[in-house]
Coordinates of C-alpha atoms (C1' of nucleotides) in Angstrom, one line a residue:
Chain A
M1 CA -0.6 35.9 48.8
T2 CA 0.2 34.4 52.5
K3 CA 1.8 30.9 51.1
T4 CA 3.4 30.5 54.3
A5 CA 4.2 27.6 56.1
Q6 CA 3.7 24.7 53.4
S7 CA 5.3 22.3 55.0
E8 CA 4.0 19.2 53.6
P9 CA 5.0 15.7 54.2
K10 CA 8.4 15.5 52.3
S11 CA 8.2 13.3 48.8
T12 CA 10.9 13.3 47.4
S13 CA 10.2 14.4 43.6
A14 CA 8.8 17.1 42.8
A15 CA 4.4 17.3 43.9
P16 CA 2.9 19.3 41.6
R17 CA -0.1 21.6 43.3
L18 CA -3.3 19.9 42.2
T19 CA -6.3 22.1 40.7
R20 CA -9.6 21.6 42.2
A21 CA -10.0 19.8 38.5
R22 CA -6.9 18.0 38.9
R23 CA -7.9 16.2 42.0
T24 CA -11.6 15.0 41.4
A25 CA -10.3 13.6 38.1
L26 CA -7.1 11.8 40.6
L27 CA -9.7 10.7 43.1
K28 CA -12.3 9.3 40.5
A29 CA -9.2 7.5 38.5
L30 CA -8.6 5.7 41.8
A31 CA -12.1 5.1 43.3
D32 CA -13.0 2.6 40.7
P33 CA -11.5 -0.6 42.6
R34 CA -10.5 -2.5 39.2
R35 CA -8.2 0.3 38.8
F36 CA -7.0 0.8 41.8
E37 CA -6.1 -2.7 41.8
L38 CA -3.9 -2.2 38.9
L39 CA -2.5 0.6 40.4
E40 CA -1.7 -1.7 43.0
R41 CA 0.4 -3.5 41.0
I42 CA 2.3 -1.3 38.4
A43 CA 3.3 -0.1 42.0
K44 CA 4.6 -3.2 43.2
S45 CA 6.3 -4.7 40.6
S46 CA 10.0 -4.1 40.4
C47 CA 10.1 -3.7 36.1
P48 CA 6.9 -1.9 34.3
L49 CA 4.3 -4.0 34.0
G50 CA 3.5 -5.5 30.6
C51 CA -0.6 -5.3 29.6
A52 CA -0.3 -8.8 29.2
Q53 CA 0.9 -8.9 33.6
A54 CA -2.0 -6.9 34.3
K55 CA -4.7 -8.7 32.0
S56 CA -4.2 -11.6 33.2
A57 CA -4.0 -10.3 37.2
L58 CA -7.3 -8.9 36.3
A59 CA -9.0 -11.2 34.3
I60 CA -10.9 -8.8 32.6
S61 CA -11.6 -8.4 28.9
P62 CA -8.6 -5.9 26.5
A63 CA -11.2 -3.2 25.9
T64 CA -12.1 -3.6 29.1
L65 CA -8.2 -3.0 30.7
S66 CA -7.4 -0.9 27.6
H67 CA -10.4 1.7 29.0
H68 CA -8.8 1.7 32.7
I69 CA -5.0 2.0 31.1
K70 CA -6.4 5.0 29.7
E71 CA -8.0 6.6 32.8
L72 CA -5.1 6.1 35.0
E73 CA -3.3 7.3 31.9
T74 CA -4.6 11.2 31.6
A75 CA -5.3 11.1 35.3
G76 CA -1.3 11.2 35.1
L77 CA -1.4 7.8 37.3
I78 CA 1.0 6.2 34.9
R79 CA 2.8 6.6 32.1
V80 CA 2.6 4.2 29.1
E81 CA 6.0 3.2 27.5
R82 CA 4.9 2.5 23.4
V83 CA 7.3 0.0 22.7
G84 CA 6.8 -1.8 19.6
K85 CA 3.0 -3.7 19.8
F86 CA 4.2 -4.1 23.8
H87 CA 3.1 -1.1 26.3
F88 CA 4.7 -0.8 29.4
L89 CA 3.3 1.2 33.0
H90 CA 5.0 2.9 34.9
L91 CA 4.1 4.5 37.9
Q92 CA 4.2 8.1 38.5
P93 CA 5.3 8.8 42.5
A94 CA 5.2 12.3 42.0
V95 CA 1.1 12.9 41.2
L96 CA 0.6 10.0 43.8
E97 CA 2.5 12.3 46.5
A98 CA 0.9 14.8 45.5
L99 CA -2.7 13.2 46.8
A100 CA -1.8 11.8 49.6
G101 CA -0.5 15.0 50.9
L102 CA -3.6 17.2 49.9
L103 CA -5.5 14.7 51.9
C104 CA -2.5 14.7 55.1
S105 CA -3.3 18.7 55.3
L106 CA -6.9 18.4 55.4
A107 CA -6.4 16.3 58.1
Q108 CA -4.4 18.4 60.2
P109 CA -6.2 20.9 62.4
N110 CA -8.3 23.4 60.7
G111 CA -7.2 22.3 57.1
A112 CA -3.7 23.0 57.6
Q113 CA -4.8 26.3 56.0
G114 CA -3.0 29.4 55.9
Chain B
M1 CA -22.8 2.0 47.5
T2 CA -23.2 -2.0 47.0
K3 CA -22.7 -4.3 50.1
T4 CA -19.3 -4.3 51.7
A5 CA -20.2 -6.7 54.3
Q6 CA -17.4 -6.0 56.1
S7 CA -18.1 -5.7 59.5
E8 CA -15.1 -4.0 60.9
P9 CA -14.7 -2.4 64.0
K10 CA -14.9 1.9 63.4
S11 CA -12.4 3.3 65.1
T12 CA -12.5 7.3 65.6
S13 CA -8.6 7.8 67.0
A14 CA -6.1 5.4 65.4
A15 CA -5.6 5.2 62.1
P16 CA -7.5 2.0 61.4
R17 CA -5.4 -0.2 58.1
L18 CA -8.2 -0.4 55.2
T19 CA -9.9 -3.4 53.7
R20 CA -10.1 -3.2 50.3
A21 CA -13.4 -2.6 50.4
R22 CA -13.1 0.5 52.7
R23 CA -10.5 2.4 50.5
T24 CA -12.8 2.1 47.6
A25 CA -15.9 3.5 49.7
L26 CA -13.7 6.7 51.2
L27 CA -12.7 7.1 47.3
K28 CA -15.5 6.7 46.1
A29 CA -17.1 9.5 48.9
L30 CA -14.0 11.6 48.2
A31 CA -14.2 11.7 43.9
D32 CA -17.3 13.8 44.1
P33 CA -16.2 17.4 43.8
R34 CA -18.8 18.7 45.8
R35 CA -18.2 16.6 48.6
F36 CA -14.8 17.0 48.6
E37 CA -15.6 20.7 48.5
L38 CA -18.0 20.3 52.0
L39 CA -15.3 18.0 53.6
E40 CA -12.7 21.2 52.3
R41 CA -15.5 23.4 54.9
I42 CA -15.4 21.1 57.5
A43 CA -12.3 20.2 57.9
K44 CA -11.4 24.0 57.6
S45 CA -13.6 25.3 60.0
S46 CA -12.5 26.1 63.3
C47 CA -15.8 25.4 64.8
P48 CA -17.8 22.2 63.9
L49 CA -19.9 23.2 60.8
G50 CA -23.6 23.7 60.9
C51 CA -26.0 21.9 57.4
A52 CA -27.5 25.9 56.9
Q53 CA -23.4 27.3 56.4
A54 CA -22.8 24.1 54.1
K55 CA -26.0 24.8 52.5
S56 CA -25.2 28.4 51.3
A57 CA -21.2 27.3 50.8
L58 CA -22.0 24.7 48.4
A59 CA -25.4 26.1 46.7
I60 CA -27.2 23.1 46.4
S61 CA -31.0 22.2 47.5
P62 CA -31.4 21.3 51.3
A63 CA -32.0 17.0 49.5
T64 CA -29.1 17.1 48.2
L65 CA -26.8 18.3 51.2
S66 CA -28.0 15.4 53.2
H67 CA -27.5 13.0 50.4
H68 CA -23.5 14.1 50.8
I69 CA -23.7 14.7 54.1
K70 CA -24.8 10.6 54.4
E71 CA -22.1 9.5 52.0
L72 CA -19.5 11.3 53.7
E73 CA -20.9 9.7 57.1
T74 CA -21.3 6.2 55.9
A75 CA -17.5 6.3 54.3
G76 CA -16.8 7.4 57.9
L77 CA -15.3 10.3 56.7
I78 CA -17.4 12.9 59.3
R79 CA -19.1 12.6 62.2
V80 CA -22.5 14.1 62.7
E81 CA -23.4 15.4 65.6
R82 CA -27.1 15.7 66.0
V83 CA -28.3 18.6 68.5
G84 CA -31.9 19.5 68.6
K85 CA -32.9 20.5 64.9
F86 CA -29.1 21.2 64.0
H87 CA -26.4 19.0 62.9
F88 CA -23.3 19.6 63.0
L89 CA -20.1 18.5 61.0
H90 CA -17.4 17.2 62.5
L91 CA -14.0 15.8 60.4
Q92 CA -12.5 12.6 61.5
P93 CA -9.2 13.2 60.4
A94 CA -7.9 9.4 61.6
V95 CA -9.4 8.3 57.9
L96 CA -8.3 10.9 56.2
E97 CA -4.7 10.0 57.3
A98 CA -5.0 6.2 56.7
L99 CA -6.0 7.0 53.2
A100 CA -3.1 9.5 52.8
G101 CA -0.7 6.7 54.6
L102 CA -2.0 4.0 52.0
L103 CA -1.4 6.0 48.6
C104 CA 2.2 7.2 50.1
S105 CA 3.3 4.1 50.5
L106 CA 2.2 2.6 46.9
A107 CA 4.2 6.4 45.6
Q108 CA 7.4 4.4 47.6
P109 CA 9.4 2.6 46.1
N110 CA 8.4 -1.3 45.5
G111 CA 4.5 0.1 46.7
A112 CA 6.2 -0.1 49.7
Q113 CA 5.5 -4.1 50.1
G114 CA 6.4 -6.7 53.0
Chain C
dT1 C1' -51.5 22.1 70.2
dC2 C1' -49.8 25.1 66.7
dG3 C1' -46.7 27.0 63.2
dA4 C1' -42.0 26.9 61.8
dC5 C1' -37.4 25.6 60.6
dA6 C1' -34.4 22.0 60.4
dT7 C1' -33.5 17.1 57.8
dT8 C1' -34.4 13.2 55.5
dT9 C1' -36.9 10.1 52.5
dC10 C1' -39.3 9.0 48.2
dG11 C1' -39.6 9.3 43.6
dA12 C1' -37.7 10.1 39.0
dG13 C1' -35.2 11.8 35.4
dA14 C1' -30.4 13.0 33.5
dA15 C1' -25.6 11.5 33.3
dC16 C1' -22.2 8.8 34.1
dT17 C1' -18.7 4.8 34.1
dG18 C1' -17.7 0.5 33.8
dT19 C1' -18.2 -3.6 30.8
dC20 C1' -17.4 -6.3 26.9
dG21 C1' -18.2 -8.4 21.4
dA22 C1' -16.4 -6.6 17.4
dA23 C1' -14.2 -4.4 14.4
dT24 C1' -10.3 -1.8 14.0
dT25 C1' -5.3 -0.9 13.5
dG26 C1' -0.8 -1.1 14.5
dA27 C1' 4.0 -4.3 15.1
dT28 C1' 6.1 -8.0 14.3
dT29 C1' 7.5 -12.3 12.3
dA30 C1' 7.0 -16.2 8.7
Chain D
dT1 C1' 2.8 -10.2 1.4
dA2 C1' -0.1 -12.9 4.5
dA3 C1' -0.3 -14.5 8.9
dT4 C1' -0.1 -13.8 13.9
dC5 C1' -0.3 -10.9 18.4
dA6 C1' -1.1 -6.8 21.0
dA7 C1' -3.7 -2.9 21.8
dT8 C1' -7.5 0.4 20.7
dT9 C1' -11.7 2.3 19.1
dC10 C1' -16.8 1.3 18.1
dG11 C1' -21.5 0.6 20.0
dA12 C1' -24.5 -1.3 23.2
dC13 C1' -26.5 -2.8 27.4
dA14 C1' -26.7 -2.2 32.9
dG15 C1' -25.9 -0.2 36.6
dT16 C1' -24.8 3.6 39.6
dT17 C1' -25.0 8.2 41.2
dC18 C1' -25.9 13.3 41.1
dT19 C1' -30.1 16.8 41.3
dC20 C1' -34.2 18.5 42.7
dG21 C1' -39.1 19.0 44.2
dA22 C1' -42.9 17.3 46.7
dA23 C1' -43.5 15.3 50.8
dA24 C1' -42.8 13.4 55.4
dT25 C1' -40.2 13.5 60.0
dG26 C1' -38.4 15.3 63.6
dT27 C1' -37.4 19.7 67.0
dC28 C1' -38.4 23.5 69.3
dG29 C1' -40.7 28.3 70.5
dA30 C1' -45.1 30.4 71.2

DNA sequence: TCGACATTTCGAGAACTGTCGAATTGATTA
DNA sequence: TAATCAATTCGACAGTTCTCGAAATGTCGA
């Protein structure tokens, strides 16, 4: 009850509400510097990022890259488009926006509680 | 936390731009569920939160609470007001907003580069 | 000063995570 | 089919972090 005044920062696509577990998973996924850098790469690329580009951008072993990709995918931050033997990485902006909205609401006076 | 070695001004008001190291430190500080819950408590409290309330809210040992408080303080997410034998916890909203802004900009098309 | 309370530090154990080499699976092409 | 390239899984190691009990430090009131 009383979910009044949920006016959060406008998101362009539907931002899902985050459960406690989900928000922790998201933050953990973002908290690794290489993973964040990878996500930045994906976000700033105009076309979906291929694994080869990701690998050369981060200078890590294939095993490690695969691990990080899975972490980001599991957290829901990216989507992996599998076409043939290549995988392409897409950002999922809504999840990022949901988290940003949560942090922003916390920063408001009284944590923007209802 | 490992070496950061990036002496940057810790502003308390205007949202500072986040270096790579700082943003990682912030995300790590937020990525622990108990720490996030503590931060939420602080944010949603109308008056600065005392350690006793924090401790009873989280149901953890004093040692662990002290550890988490230090992490949040080091990350710049809270300020600790030390008055006598009591410590009061204040949110530092600007840092949270800076991080939210960063995430939001990443979510924009092409990662809002430029 | 002493005793009670609040908080921190210390030390250690357990659990988690990032990393990589090696082996494996899967897809494409010759 | 064989060869090759892309990506994943496996197994192991190192470093980090969470957690707490015990001891120490700091503060206040009697």
